[in-house]
Coordinates of C-alpha atoms in Angstrom, one line a residue:
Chain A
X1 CA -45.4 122.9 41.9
X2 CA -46.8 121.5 44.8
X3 CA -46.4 124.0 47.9
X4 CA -46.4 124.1 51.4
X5 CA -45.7 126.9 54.1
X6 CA -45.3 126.7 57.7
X7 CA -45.8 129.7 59.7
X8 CA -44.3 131.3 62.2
X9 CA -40.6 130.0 61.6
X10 CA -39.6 130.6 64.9
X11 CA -41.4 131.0 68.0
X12 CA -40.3 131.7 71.9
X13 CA -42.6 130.9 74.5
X14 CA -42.3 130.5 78.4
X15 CA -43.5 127.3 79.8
X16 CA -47.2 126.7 80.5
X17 CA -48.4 128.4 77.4
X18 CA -50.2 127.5 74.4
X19 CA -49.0 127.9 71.1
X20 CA -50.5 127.2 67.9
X21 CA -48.8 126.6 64.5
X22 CA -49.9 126.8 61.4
X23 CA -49.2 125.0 57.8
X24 CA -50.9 125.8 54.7
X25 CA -50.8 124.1 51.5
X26 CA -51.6 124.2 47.5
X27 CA -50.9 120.8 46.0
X28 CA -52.5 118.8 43.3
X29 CA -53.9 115.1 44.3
X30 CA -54.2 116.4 48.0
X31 CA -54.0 112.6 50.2
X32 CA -53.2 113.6 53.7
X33 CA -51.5 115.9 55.8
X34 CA -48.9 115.3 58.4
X35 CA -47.5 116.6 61.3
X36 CA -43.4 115.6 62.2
X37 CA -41.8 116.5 65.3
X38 CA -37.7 117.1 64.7
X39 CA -35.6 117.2 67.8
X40 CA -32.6 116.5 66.8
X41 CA -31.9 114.8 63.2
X42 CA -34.4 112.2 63.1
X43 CA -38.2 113.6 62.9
X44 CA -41.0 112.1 64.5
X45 CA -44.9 111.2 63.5
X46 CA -47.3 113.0 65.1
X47 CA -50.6 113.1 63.3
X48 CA -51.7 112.3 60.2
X49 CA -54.9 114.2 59.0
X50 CA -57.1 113.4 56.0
X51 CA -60.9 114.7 56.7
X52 CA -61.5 118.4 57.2
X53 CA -62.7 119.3 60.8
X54 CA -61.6 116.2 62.7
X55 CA -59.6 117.2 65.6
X56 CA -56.5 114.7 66.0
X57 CA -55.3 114.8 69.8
X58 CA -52.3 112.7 71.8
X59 CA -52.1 114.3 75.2
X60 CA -51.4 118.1 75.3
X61 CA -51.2 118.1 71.4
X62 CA -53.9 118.3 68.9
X63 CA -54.3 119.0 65.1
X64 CA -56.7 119.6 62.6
X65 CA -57.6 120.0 59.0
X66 CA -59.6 122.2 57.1
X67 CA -59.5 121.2 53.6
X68 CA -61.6 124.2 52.4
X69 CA -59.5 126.5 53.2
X70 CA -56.1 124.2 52.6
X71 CA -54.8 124.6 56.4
X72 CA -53.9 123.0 59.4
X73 CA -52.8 124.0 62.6
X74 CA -50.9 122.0 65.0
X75 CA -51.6 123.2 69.1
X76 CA -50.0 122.4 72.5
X77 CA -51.0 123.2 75.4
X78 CA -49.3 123.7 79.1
X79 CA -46.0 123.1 77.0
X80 CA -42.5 122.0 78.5
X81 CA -39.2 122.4 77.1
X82 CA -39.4 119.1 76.4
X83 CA -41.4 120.6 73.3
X84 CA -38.9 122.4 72.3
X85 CA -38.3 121.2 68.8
X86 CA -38.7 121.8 65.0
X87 CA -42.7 120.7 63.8
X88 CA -42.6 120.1 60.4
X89 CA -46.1 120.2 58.0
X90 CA -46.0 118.0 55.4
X91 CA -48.8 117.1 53.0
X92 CA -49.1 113.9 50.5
X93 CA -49.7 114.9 47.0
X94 CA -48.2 112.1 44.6
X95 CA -51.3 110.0 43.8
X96 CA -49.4 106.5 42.5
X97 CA -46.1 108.6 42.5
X98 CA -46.2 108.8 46.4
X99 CA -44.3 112.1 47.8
X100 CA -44.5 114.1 50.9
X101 CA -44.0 117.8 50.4
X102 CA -42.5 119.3 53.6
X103 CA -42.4 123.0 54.3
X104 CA -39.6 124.4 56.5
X105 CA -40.7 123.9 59.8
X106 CA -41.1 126.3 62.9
X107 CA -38.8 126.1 65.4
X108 CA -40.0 126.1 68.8
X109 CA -38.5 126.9 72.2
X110 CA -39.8 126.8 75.4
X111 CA -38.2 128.1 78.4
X112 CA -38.5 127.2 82.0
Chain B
X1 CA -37.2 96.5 66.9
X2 CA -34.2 98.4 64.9
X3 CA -35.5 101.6 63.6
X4 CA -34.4 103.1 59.9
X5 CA -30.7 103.0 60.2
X6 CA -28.3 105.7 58.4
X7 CA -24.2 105.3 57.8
X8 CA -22.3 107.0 58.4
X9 CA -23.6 109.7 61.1
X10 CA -20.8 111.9 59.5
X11 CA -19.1 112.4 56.3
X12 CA -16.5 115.2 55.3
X13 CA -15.6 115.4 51.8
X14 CA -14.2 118.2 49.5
X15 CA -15.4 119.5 45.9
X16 CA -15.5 116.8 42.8
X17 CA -15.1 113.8 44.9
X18 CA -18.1 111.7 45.2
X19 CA -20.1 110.6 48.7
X20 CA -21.6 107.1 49.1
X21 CA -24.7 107.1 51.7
X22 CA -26.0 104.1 53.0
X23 CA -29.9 103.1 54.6
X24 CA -31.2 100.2 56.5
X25 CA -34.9 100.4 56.5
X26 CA -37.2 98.8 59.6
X27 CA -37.6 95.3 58.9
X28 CA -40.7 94.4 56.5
X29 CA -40.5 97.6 55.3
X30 CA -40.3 97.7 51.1
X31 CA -40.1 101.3 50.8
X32 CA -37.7 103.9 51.1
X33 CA -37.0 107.6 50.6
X34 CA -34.3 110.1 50.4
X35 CA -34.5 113.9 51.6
X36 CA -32.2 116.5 51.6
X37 CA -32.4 119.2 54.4
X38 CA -29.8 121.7 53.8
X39 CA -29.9 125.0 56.0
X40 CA -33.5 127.0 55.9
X41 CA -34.6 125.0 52.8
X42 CA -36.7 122.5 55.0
X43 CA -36.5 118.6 53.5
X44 CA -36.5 118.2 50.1
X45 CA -37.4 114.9 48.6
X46 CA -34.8 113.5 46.6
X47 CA -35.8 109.6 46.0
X48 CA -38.2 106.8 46.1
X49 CA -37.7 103.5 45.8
X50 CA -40.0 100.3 46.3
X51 CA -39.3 96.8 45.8
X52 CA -36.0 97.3 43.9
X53 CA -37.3 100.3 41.3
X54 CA -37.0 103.9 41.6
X55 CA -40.5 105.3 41.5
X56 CA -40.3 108.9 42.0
X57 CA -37.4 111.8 41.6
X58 CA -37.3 115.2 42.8
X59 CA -36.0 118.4 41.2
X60 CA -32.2 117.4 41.0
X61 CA -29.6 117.1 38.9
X62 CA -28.7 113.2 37.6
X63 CA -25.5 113.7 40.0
X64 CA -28.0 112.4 42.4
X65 CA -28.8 109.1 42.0
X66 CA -28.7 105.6 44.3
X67 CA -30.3 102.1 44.5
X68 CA -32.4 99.7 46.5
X69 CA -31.2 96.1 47.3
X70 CA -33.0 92.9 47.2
X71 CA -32.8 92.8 50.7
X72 CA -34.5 96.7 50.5
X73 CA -31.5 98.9 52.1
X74 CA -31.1 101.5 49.6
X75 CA -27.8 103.7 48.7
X76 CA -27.8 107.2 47.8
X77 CA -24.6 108.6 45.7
X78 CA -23.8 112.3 45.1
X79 CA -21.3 113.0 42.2
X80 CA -18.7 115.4 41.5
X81 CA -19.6 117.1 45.0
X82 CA -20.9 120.7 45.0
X83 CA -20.6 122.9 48.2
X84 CA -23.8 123.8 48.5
X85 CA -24.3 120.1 48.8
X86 CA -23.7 120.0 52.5
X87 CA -26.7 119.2 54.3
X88 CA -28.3 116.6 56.2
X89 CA -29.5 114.0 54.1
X90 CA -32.4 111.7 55.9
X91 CA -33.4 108.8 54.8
X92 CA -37.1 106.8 55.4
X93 CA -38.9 103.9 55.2
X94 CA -42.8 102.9 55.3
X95 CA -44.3 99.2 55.0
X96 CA -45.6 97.6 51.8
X97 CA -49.1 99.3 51.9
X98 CA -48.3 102.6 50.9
X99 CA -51.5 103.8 50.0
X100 CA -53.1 103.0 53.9
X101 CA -49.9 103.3 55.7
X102 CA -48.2 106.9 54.7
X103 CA -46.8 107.7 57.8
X104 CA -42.6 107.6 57.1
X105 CA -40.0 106.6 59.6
X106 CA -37.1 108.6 59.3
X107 CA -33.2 107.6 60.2
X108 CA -31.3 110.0 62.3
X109 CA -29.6 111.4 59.2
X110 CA -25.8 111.1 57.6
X111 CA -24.6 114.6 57.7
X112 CA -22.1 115.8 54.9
X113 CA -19.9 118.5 55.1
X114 CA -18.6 119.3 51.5
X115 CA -15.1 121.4 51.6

């Protein structure tokens, strides 16, 4: 069964510091990995990563792959409490039978 | 431009009865999905349908089922409710090319409470 696992679950930091979380996977029919931010109900796309070593970046966020050793990390820098959210790792396994596989998230708060 | 839609925000019910969810996906979209996120479990992926058909199911029980209209908004029903049931159940769409465009767009979620 097609696994995925997000680490740490939870995470306080102050604001202006960098955190960096991690997702790693074992899935058959590996497609692409992405990265959701959930601030309330409805989560939002961040990245999507398919080639090892490519660094993703939107502002103070970046991602990348390594699909050697089946892991991503997701950082942010200088964060704000605006961050403060639930990222959620998901990676795309289904071939034809398209699914995303989701792990549980780490839930992030930054305080002023 | 409407995003993925979900009714109702809210939906109380107690044990045996059954739950009708609904989903509007963003226009030209062909494609939607069904996940469950119940408390520490994460999302779980529940359905798939594309033009009409389902194409995928997770790992649960035939109580779960729903449909996909020919205008592509998509029902999810839950039968003879269970408590453990209650979560948020979000609901997604993505456009017609699935295999170049696999980002998802998700609703805000319909949120049942089973008593």
């Amino acid at each position: 069964e097609d696994k995925v696992v997000q680490s740490p679950l939870s995470l306080v930091v102050h604001e202006g510091d960098t955190v960096t979380l991690n997702c790693s996977y074992e899935v058959t029919n590996f497609r692409s990995l992405l990265w959701y931010k959930q601030e309330k109900k409805a989560p939002t796309f961040l990245f999507m990563l398919t080639s090892s070593g490519i660094e993703k970046k939107s502002g103070r966020l970046s991602s990348i792959l390594d699909k050697k050793e089946l892991f991503s990390i997701l950082n942010i820098t200088a964060t704000q409490t605006g961050d403060s959210a639930v990222y959620l790792c998901a990676v795309n396994s289904g071939g034809s039978n398209y699914k995303l596989t989701f792990g549980k998230g780490t839930l992030l708060t930054v305080n002023p | 431009e409407a995003g993925v839609t979900q009714s109702p925000t809210h939906l109380i019910k107690t044990r045996g009865q059954q739950a009708t969810l609904r989903c509007s996906p963003i226009s030209g979209h062909t494609s939607v999905y069904w996940y469950q996120q119940a408390l520490g479990l994460g999302l779980q992926f529940l359905l798939w349908y594309d033009e009409g058909e389902e194409r995928n199911r997770g790992n649960f029980p035939p109580r779960f089922s729903g449909r996909q209209f020919p205008n592509y908004s998509s029902e999810l029903n839950v039968n003879a409710l269970e408590l453990e049931d209650s979560a948020l159940y979000l609901c997604a769409s993505s456009s017609r090319q699935v295999r170049t465009n696999e980002k998802l767009f998700f609703g805000s979620g319909t949120q049942l409470s089973v008593l």
